[in-house]
Coordinates of C-alpha atoms and ligand atoms in Angstrom, one line a residue:
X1 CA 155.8 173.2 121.6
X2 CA 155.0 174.5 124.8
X3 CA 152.9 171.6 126.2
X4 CA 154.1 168.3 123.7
X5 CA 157.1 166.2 124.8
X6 CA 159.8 166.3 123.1
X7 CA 159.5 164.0 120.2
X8 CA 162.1 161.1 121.9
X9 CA 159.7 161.2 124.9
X10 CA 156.8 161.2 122.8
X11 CA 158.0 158.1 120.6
X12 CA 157.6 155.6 123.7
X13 CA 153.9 154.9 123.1
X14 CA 152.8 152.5 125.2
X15 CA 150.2 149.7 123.7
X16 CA 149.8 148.2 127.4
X17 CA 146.2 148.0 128.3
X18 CA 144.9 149.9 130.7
X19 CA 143.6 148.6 134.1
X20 CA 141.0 150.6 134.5
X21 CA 137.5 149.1 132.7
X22 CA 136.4 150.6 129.4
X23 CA 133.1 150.7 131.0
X24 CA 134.5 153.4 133.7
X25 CA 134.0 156.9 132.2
X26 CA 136.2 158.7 133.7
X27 CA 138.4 160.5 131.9
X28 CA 141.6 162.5 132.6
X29 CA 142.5 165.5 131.0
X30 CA 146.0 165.7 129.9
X31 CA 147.1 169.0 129.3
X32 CA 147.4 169.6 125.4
X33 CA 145.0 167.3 124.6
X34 CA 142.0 168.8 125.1
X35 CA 140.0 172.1 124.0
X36 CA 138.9 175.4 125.5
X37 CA 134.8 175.4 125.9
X38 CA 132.9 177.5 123.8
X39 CA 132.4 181.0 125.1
X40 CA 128.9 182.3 126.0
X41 CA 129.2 185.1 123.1
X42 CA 130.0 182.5 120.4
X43 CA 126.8 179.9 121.4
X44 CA 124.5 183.5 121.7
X45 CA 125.4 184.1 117.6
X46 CA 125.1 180.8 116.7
X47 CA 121.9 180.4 118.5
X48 CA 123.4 177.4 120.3
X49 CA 121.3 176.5 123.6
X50 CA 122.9 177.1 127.3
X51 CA 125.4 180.1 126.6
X52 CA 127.7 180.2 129.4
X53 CA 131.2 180.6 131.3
X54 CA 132.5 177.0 131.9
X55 CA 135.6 175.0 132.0
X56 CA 136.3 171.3 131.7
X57 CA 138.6 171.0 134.2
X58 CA 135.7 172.0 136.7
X59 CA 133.4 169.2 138.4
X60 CA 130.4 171.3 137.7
X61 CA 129.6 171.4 133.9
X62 CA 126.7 173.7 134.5
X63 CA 124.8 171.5 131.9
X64 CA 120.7 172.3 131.5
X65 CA 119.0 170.6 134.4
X66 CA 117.1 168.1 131.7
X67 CA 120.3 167.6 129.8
X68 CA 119.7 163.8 129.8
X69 CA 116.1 164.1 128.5
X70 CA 117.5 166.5 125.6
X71 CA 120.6 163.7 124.8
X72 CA 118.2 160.9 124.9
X73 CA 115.6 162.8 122.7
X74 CA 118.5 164.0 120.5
X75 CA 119.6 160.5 119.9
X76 CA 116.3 159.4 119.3
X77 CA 115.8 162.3 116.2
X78 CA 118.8 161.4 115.4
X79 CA 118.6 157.6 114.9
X80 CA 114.9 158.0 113.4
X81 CA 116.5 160.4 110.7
X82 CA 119.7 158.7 109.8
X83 CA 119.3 155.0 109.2
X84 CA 123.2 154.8 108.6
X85 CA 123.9 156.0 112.4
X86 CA 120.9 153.2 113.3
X87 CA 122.7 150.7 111.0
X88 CA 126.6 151.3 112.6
X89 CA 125.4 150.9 116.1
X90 CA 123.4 147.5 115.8
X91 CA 125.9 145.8 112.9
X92 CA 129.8 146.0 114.6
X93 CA 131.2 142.7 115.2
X94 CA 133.8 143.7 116.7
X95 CA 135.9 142.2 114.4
X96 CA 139.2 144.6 115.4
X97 CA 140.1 145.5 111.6
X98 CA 139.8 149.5 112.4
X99 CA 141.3 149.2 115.5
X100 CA 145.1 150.1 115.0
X101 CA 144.0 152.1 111.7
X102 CA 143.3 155.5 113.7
X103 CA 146.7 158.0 113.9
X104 CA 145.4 158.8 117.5
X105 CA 145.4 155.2 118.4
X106 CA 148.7 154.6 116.8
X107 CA 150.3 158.0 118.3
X108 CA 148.7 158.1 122.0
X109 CA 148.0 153.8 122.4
X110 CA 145.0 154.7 124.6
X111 CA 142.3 152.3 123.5
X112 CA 139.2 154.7 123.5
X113 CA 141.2 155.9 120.4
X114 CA 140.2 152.9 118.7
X115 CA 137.5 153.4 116.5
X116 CA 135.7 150.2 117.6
X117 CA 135.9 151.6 121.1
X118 CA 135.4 155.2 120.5
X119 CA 131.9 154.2 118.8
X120 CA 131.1 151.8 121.6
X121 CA 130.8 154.8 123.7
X122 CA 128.0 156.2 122.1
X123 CA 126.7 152.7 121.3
X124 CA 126.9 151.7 124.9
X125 CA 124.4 154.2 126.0
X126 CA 122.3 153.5 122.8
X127 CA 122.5 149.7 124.0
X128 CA 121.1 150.4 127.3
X129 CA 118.1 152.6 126.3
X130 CA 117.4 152.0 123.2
X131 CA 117.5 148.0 122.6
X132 CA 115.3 145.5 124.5
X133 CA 118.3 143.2 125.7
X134 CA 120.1 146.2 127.0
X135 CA 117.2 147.5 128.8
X136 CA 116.9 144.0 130.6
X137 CA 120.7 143.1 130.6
X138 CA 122.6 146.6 131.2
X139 CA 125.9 146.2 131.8
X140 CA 125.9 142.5 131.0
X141 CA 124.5 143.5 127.1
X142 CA 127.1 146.2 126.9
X143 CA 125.0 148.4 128.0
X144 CA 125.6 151.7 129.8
X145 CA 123.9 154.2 132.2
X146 CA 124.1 157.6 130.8
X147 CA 125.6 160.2 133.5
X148 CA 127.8 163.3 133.8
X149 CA 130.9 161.2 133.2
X150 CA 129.5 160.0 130.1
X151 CA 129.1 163.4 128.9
X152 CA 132.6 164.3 130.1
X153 CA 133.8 161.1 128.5
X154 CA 132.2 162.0 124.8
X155 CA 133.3 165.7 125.0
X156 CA 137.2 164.4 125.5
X157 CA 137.2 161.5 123.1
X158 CA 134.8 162.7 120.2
X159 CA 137.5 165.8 120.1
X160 CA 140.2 163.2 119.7
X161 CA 138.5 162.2 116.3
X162 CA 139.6 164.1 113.1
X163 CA 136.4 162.7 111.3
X164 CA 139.0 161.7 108.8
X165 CA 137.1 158.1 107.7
X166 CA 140.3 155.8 107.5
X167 CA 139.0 153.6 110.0
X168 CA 136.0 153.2 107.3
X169 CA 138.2 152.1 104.7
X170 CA 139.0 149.2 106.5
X171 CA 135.8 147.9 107.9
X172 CA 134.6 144.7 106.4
X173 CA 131.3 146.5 107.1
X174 CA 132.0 150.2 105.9
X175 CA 130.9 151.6 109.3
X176 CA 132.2 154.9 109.4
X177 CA 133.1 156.2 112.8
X178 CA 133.4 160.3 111.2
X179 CA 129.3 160.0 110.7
X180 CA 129.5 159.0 114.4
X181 CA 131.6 161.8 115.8
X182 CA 129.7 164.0 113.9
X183 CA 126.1 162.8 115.8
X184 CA 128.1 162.8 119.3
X185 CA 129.4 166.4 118.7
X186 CA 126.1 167.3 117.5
X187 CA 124.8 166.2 120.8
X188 CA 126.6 167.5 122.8
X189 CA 126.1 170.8 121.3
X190 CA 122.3 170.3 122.4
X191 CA 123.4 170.9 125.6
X192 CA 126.2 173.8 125.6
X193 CA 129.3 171.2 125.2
X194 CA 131.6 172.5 122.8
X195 CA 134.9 173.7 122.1
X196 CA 136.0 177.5 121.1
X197 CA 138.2 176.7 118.5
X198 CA 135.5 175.7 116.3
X199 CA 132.1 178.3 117.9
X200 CA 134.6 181.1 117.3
X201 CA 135.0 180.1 113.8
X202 CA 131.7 179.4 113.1
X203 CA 130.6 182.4 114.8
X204 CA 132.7 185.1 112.6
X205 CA 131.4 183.4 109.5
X206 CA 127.9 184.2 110.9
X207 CA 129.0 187.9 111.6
X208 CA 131.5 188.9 109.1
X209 CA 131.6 185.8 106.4
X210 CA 134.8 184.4 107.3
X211 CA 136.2 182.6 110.1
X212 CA 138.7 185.0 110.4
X213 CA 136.3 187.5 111.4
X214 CA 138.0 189.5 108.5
X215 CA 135.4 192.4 107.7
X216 CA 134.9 192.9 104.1
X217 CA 137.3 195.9 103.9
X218 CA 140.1 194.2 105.5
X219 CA 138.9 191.1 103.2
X220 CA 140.3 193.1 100.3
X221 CA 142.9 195.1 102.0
X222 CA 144.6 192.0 102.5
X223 CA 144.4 190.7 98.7
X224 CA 145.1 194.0 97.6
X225 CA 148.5 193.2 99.4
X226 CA 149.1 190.1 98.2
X227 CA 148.7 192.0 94.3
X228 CA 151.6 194.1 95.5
X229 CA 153.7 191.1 96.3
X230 CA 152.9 189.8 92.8
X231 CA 154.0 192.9 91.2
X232 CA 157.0 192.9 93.2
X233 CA 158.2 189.6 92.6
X234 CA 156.7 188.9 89.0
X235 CA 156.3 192.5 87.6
X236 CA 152.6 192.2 86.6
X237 CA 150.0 194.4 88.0
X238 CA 146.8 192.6 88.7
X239 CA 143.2 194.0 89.2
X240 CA 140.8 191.5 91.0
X241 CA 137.3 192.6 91.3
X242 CA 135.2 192.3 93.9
X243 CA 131.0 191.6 94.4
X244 CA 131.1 192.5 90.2
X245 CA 127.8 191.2 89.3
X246 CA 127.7 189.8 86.0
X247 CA 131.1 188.0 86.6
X248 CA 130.6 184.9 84.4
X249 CA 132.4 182.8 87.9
X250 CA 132.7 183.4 91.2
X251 CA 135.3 182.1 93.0
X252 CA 135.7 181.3 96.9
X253 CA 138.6 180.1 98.8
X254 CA 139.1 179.5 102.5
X255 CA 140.1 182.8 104.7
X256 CA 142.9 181.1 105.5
X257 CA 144.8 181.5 102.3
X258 CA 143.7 185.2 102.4
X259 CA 145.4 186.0 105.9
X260 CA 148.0 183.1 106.9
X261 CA 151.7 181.9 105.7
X262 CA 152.2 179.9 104.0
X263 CA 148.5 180.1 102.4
X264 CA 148.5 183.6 100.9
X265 CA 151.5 182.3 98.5
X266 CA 148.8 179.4 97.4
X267 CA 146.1 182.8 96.6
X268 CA 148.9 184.8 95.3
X269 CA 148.6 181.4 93.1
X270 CA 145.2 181.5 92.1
X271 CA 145.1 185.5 91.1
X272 CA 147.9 185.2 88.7
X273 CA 146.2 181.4 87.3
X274 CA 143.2 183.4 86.7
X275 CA 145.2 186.3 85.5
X276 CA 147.1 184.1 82.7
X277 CA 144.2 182.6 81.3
X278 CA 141.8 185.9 81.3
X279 CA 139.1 184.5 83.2
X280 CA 135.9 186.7 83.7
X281 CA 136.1 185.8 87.5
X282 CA 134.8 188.4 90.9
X283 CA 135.6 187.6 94.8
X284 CA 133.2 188.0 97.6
X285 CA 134.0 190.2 100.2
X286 CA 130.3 188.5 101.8
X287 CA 130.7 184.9 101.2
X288 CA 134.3 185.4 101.6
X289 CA 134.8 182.0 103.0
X290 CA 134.9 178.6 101.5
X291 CA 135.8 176.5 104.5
X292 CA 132.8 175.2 107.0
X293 CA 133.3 175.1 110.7
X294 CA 129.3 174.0 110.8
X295 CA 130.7 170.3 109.9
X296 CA 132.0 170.2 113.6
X297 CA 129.2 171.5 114.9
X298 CA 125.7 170.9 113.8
X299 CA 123.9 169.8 109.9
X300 CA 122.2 173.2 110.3
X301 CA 125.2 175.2 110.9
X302 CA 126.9 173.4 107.8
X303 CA 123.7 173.9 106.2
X304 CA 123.7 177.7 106.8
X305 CA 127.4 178.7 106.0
X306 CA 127.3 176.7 102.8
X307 CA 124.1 178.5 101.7
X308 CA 125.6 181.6 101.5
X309 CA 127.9 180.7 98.8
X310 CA 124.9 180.4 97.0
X311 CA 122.9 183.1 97.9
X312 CA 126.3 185.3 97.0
X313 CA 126.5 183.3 93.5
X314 CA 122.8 184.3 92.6
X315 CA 123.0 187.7 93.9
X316 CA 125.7 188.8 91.7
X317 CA 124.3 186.5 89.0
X318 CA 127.5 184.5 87.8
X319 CA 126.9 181.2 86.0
X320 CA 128.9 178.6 88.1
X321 CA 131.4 178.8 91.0
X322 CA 134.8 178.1 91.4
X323 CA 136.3 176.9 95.2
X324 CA 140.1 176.7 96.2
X325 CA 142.3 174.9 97.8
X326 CA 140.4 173.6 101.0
X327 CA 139.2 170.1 102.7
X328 CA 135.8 170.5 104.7
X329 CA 134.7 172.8 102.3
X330 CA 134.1 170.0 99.4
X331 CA 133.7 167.4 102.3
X332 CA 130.3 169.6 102.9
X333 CA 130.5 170.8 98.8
X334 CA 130.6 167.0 97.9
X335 CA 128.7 164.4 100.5
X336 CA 126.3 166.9 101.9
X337 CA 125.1 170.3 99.6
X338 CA 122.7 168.6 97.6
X339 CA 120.6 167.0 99.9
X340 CA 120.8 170.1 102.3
X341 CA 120.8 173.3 100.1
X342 CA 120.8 171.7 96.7
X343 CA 120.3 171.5 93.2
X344 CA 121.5 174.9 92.4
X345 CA 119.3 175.3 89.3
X346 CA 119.7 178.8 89.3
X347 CA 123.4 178.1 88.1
X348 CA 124.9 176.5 84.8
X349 CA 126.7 173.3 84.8
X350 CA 130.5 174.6 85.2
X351 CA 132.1 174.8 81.7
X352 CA 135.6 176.0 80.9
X353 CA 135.9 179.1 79.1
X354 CA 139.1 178.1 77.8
X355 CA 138.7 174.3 77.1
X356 CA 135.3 173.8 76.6
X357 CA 135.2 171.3 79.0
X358 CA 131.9 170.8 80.6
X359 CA 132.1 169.4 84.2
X360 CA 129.3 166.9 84.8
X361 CA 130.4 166.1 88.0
X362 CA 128.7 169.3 89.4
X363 CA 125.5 169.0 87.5
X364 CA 124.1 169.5 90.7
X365 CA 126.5 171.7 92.9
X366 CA 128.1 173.6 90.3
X367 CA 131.0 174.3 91.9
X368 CA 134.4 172.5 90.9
X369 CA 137.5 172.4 92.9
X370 CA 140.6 174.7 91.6
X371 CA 142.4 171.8 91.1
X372 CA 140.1 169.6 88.5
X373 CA 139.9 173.5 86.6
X374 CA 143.7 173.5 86.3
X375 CA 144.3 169.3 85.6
X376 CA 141.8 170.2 82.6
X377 CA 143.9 173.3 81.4
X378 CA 146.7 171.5 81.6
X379 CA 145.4 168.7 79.7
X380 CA 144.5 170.7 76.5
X381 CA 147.7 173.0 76.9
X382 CA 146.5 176.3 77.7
X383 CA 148.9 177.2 80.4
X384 CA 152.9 178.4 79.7
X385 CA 155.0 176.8 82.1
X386 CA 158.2 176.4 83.2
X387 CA 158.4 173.3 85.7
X388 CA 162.5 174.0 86.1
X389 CA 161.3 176.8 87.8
X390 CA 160.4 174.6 90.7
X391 CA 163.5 172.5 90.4
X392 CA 165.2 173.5 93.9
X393 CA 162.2 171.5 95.2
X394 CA 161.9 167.7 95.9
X395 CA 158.3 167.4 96.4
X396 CA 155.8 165.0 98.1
X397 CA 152.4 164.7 97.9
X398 CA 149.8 164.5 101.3
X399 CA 146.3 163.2 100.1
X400 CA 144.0 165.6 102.4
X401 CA 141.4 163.7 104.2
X402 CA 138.4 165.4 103.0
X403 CA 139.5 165.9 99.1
X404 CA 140.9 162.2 98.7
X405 CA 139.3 159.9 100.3
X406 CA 136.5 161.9 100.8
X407 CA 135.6 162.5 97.2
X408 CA 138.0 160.8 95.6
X409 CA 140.5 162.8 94.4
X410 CA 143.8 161.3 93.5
X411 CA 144.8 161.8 90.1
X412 CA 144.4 165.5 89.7
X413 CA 146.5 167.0 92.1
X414 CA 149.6 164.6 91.2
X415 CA 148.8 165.4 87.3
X416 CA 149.3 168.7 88.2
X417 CA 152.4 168.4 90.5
X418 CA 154.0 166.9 87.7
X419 CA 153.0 169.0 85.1
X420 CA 154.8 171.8 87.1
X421 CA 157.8 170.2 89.1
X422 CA 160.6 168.3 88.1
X423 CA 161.2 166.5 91.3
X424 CA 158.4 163.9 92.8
X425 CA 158.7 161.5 95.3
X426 CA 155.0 158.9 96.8
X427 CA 154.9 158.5 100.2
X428 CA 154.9 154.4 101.2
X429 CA 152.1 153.1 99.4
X430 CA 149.5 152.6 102.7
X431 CA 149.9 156.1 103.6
X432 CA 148.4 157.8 100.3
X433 CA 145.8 157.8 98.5
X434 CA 142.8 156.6 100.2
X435 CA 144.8 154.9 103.1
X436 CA 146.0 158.6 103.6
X437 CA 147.1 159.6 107.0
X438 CA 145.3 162.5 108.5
X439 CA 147.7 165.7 109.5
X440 CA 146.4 165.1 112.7
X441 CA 144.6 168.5 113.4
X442 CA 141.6 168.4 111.3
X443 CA 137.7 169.0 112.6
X444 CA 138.5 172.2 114.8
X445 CA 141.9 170.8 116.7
X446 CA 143.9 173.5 115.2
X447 CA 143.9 175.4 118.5
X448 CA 147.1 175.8 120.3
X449 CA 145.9 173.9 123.5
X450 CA 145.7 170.5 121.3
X451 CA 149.8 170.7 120.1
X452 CA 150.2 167.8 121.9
X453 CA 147.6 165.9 120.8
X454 CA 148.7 167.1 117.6
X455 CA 151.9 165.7 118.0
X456 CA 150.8 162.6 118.4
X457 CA 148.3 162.3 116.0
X458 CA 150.6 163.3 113.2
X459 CA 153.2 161.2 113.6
X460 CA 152.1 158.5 111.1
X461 CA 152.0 161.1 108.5
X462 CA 155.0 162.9 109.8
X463 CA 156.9 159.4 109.8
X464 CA 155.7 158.8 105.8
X465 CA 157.3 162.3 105.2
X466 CA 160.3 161.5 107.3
X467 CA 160.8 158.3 105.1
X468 CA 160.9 160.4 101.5
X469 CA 163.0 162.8 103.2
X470 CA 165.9 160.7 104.5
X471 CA 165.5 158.1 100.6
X472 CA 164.9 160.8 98.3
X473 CA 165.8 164.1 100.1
X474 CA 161.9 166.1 100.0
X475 CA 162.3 169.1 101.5
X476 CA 158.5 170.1 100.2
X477 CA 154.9 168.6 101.5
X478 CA 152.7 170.0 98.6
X479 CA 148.9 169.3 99.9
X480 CA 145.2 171.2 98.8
X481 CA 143.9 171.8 102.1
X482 CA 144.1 175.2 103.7
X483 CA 144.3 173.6 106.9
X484 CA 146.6 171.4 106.2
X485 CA 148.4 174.2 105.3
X486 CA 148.0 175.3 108.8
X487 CA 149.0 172.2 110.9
X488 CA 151.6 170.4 108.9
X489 CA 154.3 173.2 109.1
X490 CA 154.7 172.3 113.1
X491 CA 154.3 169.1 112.7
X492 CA 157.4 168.7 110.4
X493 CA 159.2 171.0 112.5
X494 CA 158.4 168.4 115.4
X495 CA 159.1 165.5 113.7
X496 CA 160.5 166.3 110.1
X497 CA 162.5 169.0 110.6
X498 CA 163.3 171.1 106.8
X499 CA 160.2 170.1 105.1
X500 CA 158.8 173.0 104.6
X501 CA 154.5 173.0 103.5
X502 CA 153.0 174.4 100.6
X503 CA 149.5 173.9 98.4
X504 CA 149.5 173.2 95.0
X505 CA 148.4 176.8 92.9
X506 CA 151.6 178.1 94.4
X507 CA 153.7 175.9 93.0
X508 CA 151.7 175.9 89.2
X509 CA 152.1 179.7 89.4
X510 CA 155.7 179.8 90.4
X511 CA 156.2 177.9 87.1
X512 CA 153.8 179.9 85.0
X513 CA 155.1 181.9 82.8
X514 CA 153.1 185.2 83.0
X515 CA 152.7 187.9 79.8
X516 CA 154.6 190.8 80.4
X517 CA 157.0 189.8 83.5
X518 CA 160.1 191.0 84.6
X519 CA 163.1 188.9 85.4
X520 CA 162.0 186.6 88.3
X521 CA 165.1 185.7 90.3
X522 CA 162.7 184.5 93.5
X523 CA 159.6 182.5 94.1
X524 CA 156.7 183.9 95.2
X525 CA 157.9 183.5 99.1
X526 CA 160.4 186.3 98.0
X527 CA 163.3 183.8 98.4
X528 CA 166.0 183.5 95.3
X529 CA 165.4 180.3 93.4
X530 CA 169.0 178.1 93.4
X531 CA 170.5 177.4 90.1
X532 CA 167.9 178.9 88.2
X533 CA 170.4 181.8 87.4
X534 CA 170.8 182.4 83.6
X535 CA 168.9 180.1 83.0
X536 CA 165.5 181.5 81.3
Ligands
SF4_601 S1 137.5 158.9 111.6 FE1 139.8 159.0 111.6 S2 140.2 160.0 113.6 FE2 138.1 159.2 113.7 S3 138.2 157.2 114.6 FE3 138.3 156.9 112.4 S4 140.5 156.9 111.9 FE4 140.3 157.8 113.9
SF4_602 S1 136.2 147.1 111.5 FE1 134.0 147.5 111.5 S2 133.0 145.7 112.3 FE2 135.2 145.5 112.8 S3 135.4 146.4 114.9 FE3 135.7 148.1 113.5 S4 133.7 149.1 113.2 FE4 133.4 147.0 114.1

C-alpha cells in the first residue's frame, strides 16, 4: 500500500465542505487517486482519435485543436440518441437522496463524489449550451463555460465513478449517474482522454482476445496447468478441448480466472463441474475472454469485443453458450447485447443437457451465467456433494455490482453457497442485495496507481465484511466477479485483515464429489482442509 494511508489515517474522513466553489474546476491530483493516460500504441489499435504521449499532471493536455467543437458535437449525438441521458440532465431536483449513497463519497467526503454533483458537472456545461435559460443566464442558471479545466475536471471525477448504479437505487427519479459516466468517458475518449488501465485491456482483446494479452497458445498452456493441479490434488485427469466445432456449448470466462490467484481455483472449478456432469462443452483460445473493457470506453468498443463471442459461437457451430464467473461481462451480456449485436438466432435457446431445463431468460442472448447452470443442477439433484468439505470456512456473500443489481441476481448464488457450505453468515441488510456496496475498483480502477482511491472506496464494503467477521468469525468473501476477485483481496488485507476472497465454482467443486478420485486431504488451493481428517 505504497501510496494509501494507513487505514487509522484514512478513517478521519472529513465531511466539512470545501471553500472552494463547486463551479471552480480545478482539480488537484492526489497521488493514488488518479490513472495513467492511455498510451499512443493502445488508442492506434483501438482506432481511438489523437494517439499520443501525455500526462495529467502536465498543463498542456495536448488535446486536438477543435476539441471543444468535437465535445459539444459529441454531446449533441449523444443526447439526440439517448433520450435517458436527455431525461437525467433536465429532471434532478436536487432532492439530496443519492448523495451520501456513493462509497467514494462516504470514503473520500469530497462532494464532487456525490452523485448529484458528479452529474451536475456534465449537466452544467449541458445547461449553458444546450438550454435557452442557460444560454441567457450562464452562471446564474447553473450554467457553465466549457474549458480545459472542465476537461481536466471530468477526466479526474468520471474515473472516481465505479458505474456501480447504487446511487440509482435511491433516486425518487431513477436517474442513474453509471449511464452518465459512461457518456462523459465516452467523450472524453473523442478527444484522446483516457486512462491505460482500461486502452491496454481493451487493446489486447483487439490483438490477442483477451485482456491479458494471453496468445492462444499460452491461453491453453495455462489451463493445461491448472488440469495438472486438479490431478494432483483430486486424482482425476481431465481433457478440455479447445475450438472443437460441433461442441454442443461453448463456454467463456474472463482471462482473469485463467491467469490470476485466486481466480484460476474458481476455473479449476468450472473444468471439474463440467467434468462431473459430462458436458459436451469446447473453450476458445479466439474469443478467450468473457469480460468487456469496451464498457469503459466507448458503445462500439463494447459492441465489438462482445461480437466475437458470437462470431466464435457460430464458427464452431455450438447451440448456446455458457459464461463464468464475471461482472461487466453480463452487465454488457444483459442491458446492452441485444440492442447492439443481438438476437442471436443463429443459436438455440440454452437448455440443460442434464435437467431439461430450458432457460427463457436468454431467448435472445443465449448465453446463461455459470451460476443459474449450477442453482438448476442443484435443484433437480444432479451433482454429488459434500458441503462438510467446506466446513473450515465461515463464508459471506458480496452481491457484485454488475450481476446483482445489475441483472438481478440474488437468489442463485446464495442457493448455491448453501447447497455447498455449511457455514453462512449476510452482511447488514443495506449492504447486500441490491443496496450492495461496490468493491471499490470496478470500471478499469484496478491499476495499481488508484490503491488509494481504492482504499477509500472500499471501506463501506470492507466495514460490512469487518462486521461478520468480528459477530460470526468469516474468514471467507465468496463473490462471482473475476474482478472482484481481483480487488477485494487487498482491500481486506487493508481493512479486514484474514478474510481471505474466493468465487463461488471453487467452492461447489471443493465439495463435489468427483468419479474416480483419490483421497483429497487439501482443497483445491493445495492447503490441508482442518478436521476433515477421517472423516470421508
Ligand atoms: S454509480 Fe456508483 S460510483 Fe458512480 S456515482 Fe453512483 S454510487 Fe457513486
Ligand atoms: S436522488 Fe435523483 S433527483 Fe435527487 S439529487 Fe440525486 S439524482 Fe437528483
Amino acid at each position: 500500500m505504497s501510496q494509501a494511508p494507513k487505514p487509522e489515517e484514512l478513517l478521519r474522513v472529513s465531511h466539512i465542505p470545501p471553500k472552494k466553489d463547486w463551479m471552480d474546476p480545478r482539480v488537484d491530483l492526489i497521488p493514488g487517486t488518479w490513472g495513467y493516460p492511455g498510451k499512443a500504441s493502445s488508442l492506434e489499435t483501438l482506432g481511438l482519435p489523437n494517439p499520443r504521449e501525455w500526462n495529467p499532471t502536465d498543463e498542456d493536455w495536448k488535446l486536438p485543436p477543435n476539441w471543444k467543437e468535437i465535445i459539444h458535437e459529441g454531446l449533441k449525438e449523444r443526447l439526440e440518441k439517448y433520450r435517458s441521458l436527455k431525461v437525467f440532465l433536465d429532471i434532478c431536483v436536487r432532492c439530496g437522496a443519492c448523495a451520501d449513497k456513493c462509497h467514494f463519497f462516504i470514503g473520500s467526503g469530497d462532494p464532487k463524489n456525490m452523485p448529484v454533483l458528479r452529474a451536475e458537472l456534465l449537466r452544467s456545461i449541458y445547461r449553458k449550451d444546450f438550454t435557452a435559460v442557460g444560454r441567457m443566464l450562464g452562471t446564474f442558471a447553473g450554467g457553465r463555460e466549457l474549458t480545459e479545466d472542465v476537461i481536466k475536471e471530468w477526466f479526474y471525477y468520471f474515473h472516481q465513478c465505479t458505474e456501480c448504479r447504487r446511487c440509482s437505487l435511491y433516486c425518487p427519479y431513477g436517474i442513474d449517474t453509471a449511464e452518465i459516466t459512461i457518456v462523459v468517458r465516452e467523450l472524453l475518449n473523442l478527444i484522446g482522454v483516457n486512462i491505460d488501465w482500461i486502452l491496454g485491456a481493451a487493446a489486447n482483446c483487439y490483438r490477442t482476445g483477451n485482456h491479458l494479452g494471453l496468445e492462444p497458445h499460452t491461453f491453453k498452456g495455462n489451463i493445461d496447468f491448472l488440469v495438472d493441479d486438479i490431478e494432483e490434488y483430486v486424482g482425476v485427469r481431465l481433457n478440455p478441448t479447445f475450438n472443437r466445432k460441433g461442441a454442443e456449448v461453448l463456454f467463456i470466462a474472463p482471462s482473469g480466472d485463467v491467469f490470476a490467484d485466486p481466480g484460476i481455483f474458481t476455473y479449476m472449478g468450472y473444468l471439474m463441474l463440467f467434468e462431473h456432469i459430462g458436458l459436451d462443452y469446447t473453450i476458445s483460445t479466439y474469443a478467450s475472454e468473457g469480460g468487456n473493457f469496451g464498457l469503459f470506453t466507448s458503445q462500439e468498443t463494447m459492441k465489438r469485443l462482445n461480437s466475437k463471442m458470437y462470431a466464435e459461437a457460430k464458427r464452431l457451430g455450438v447451440k448456446w453458450i455458457l459464461g463464468g464467473e464475471c461482472g461487466h461481462m453480463w452487465r454488457v451480456l444483459h442491458q446492452y447485447m441485444d440492442t447492439m449485436n443481438g438476437p442471436a438466432d443463429f443459436l438455440e435457446v440454452p437448455k440443460s443437457p442434464l435437467t431439461g431445463t430450458v432457460f427463457d431468460n436468454a431467448k435472445s442472448t443465449k448465453m446463461i451465467h455459470i451460476v443459474e447452470f449450477m442453482a438448476d443442477l442443484i435443484h433437480h439433484g444432479k451433482l454429488k456433494l459434500n458441503p462438510k468439505r467446506n466446513d473450515y470456512l465461515r463464508t459471506t456473500w458480496h452481491d457484485s455490482c454488475n450481476v446483482s443489481r445489475g441483472m438481478g441476481m440474488f437468489e442463485e448464488p446464495r442457493y448455491v453457497l448453501k447447497s455447498v457450505c455449511n457455514n453462512f453468515f449476510e452482511m447488514p441488510e443495506n449492504t447486500i442485495r441490491e443496496q450492495t456496496f461496490c468493491c471499490g475498483g470496478g470500471t478499469g480502477l484496478n491499476a495499481g496507481e488508484f490503491e488509494y482511491l481504492r482504499m477509500m472506496g472500499g471501506m463501506p464494503r470492507a466495514f460490512a465484511v469487518k462486521h461478520v467477521q468480528e459477530k460470526h468469525g468469516v474468514n471467507l468473501l465468496v463473490n462471482v466477479c473475476a474482478l472482484d476477485r481481483a480487488i477485494l483481496p487487498p482491500l481486506m488485507d487493508y481493512w479486514a485483515p484474514e478474510v481471505a476472497v474466493s468465487g463461488l465454482t471453487e467452492l461447489v467443486a471443493n465439495a463435489l464429489v468427483m468419479e474416480g478420485e483419490h483421497d483429497r486431504p487439501t482443497d483445491l488451493r493445495g492447503e490441508d482442509i482442518p478436521g476433515l481428517e477421517g472423516d470421508e
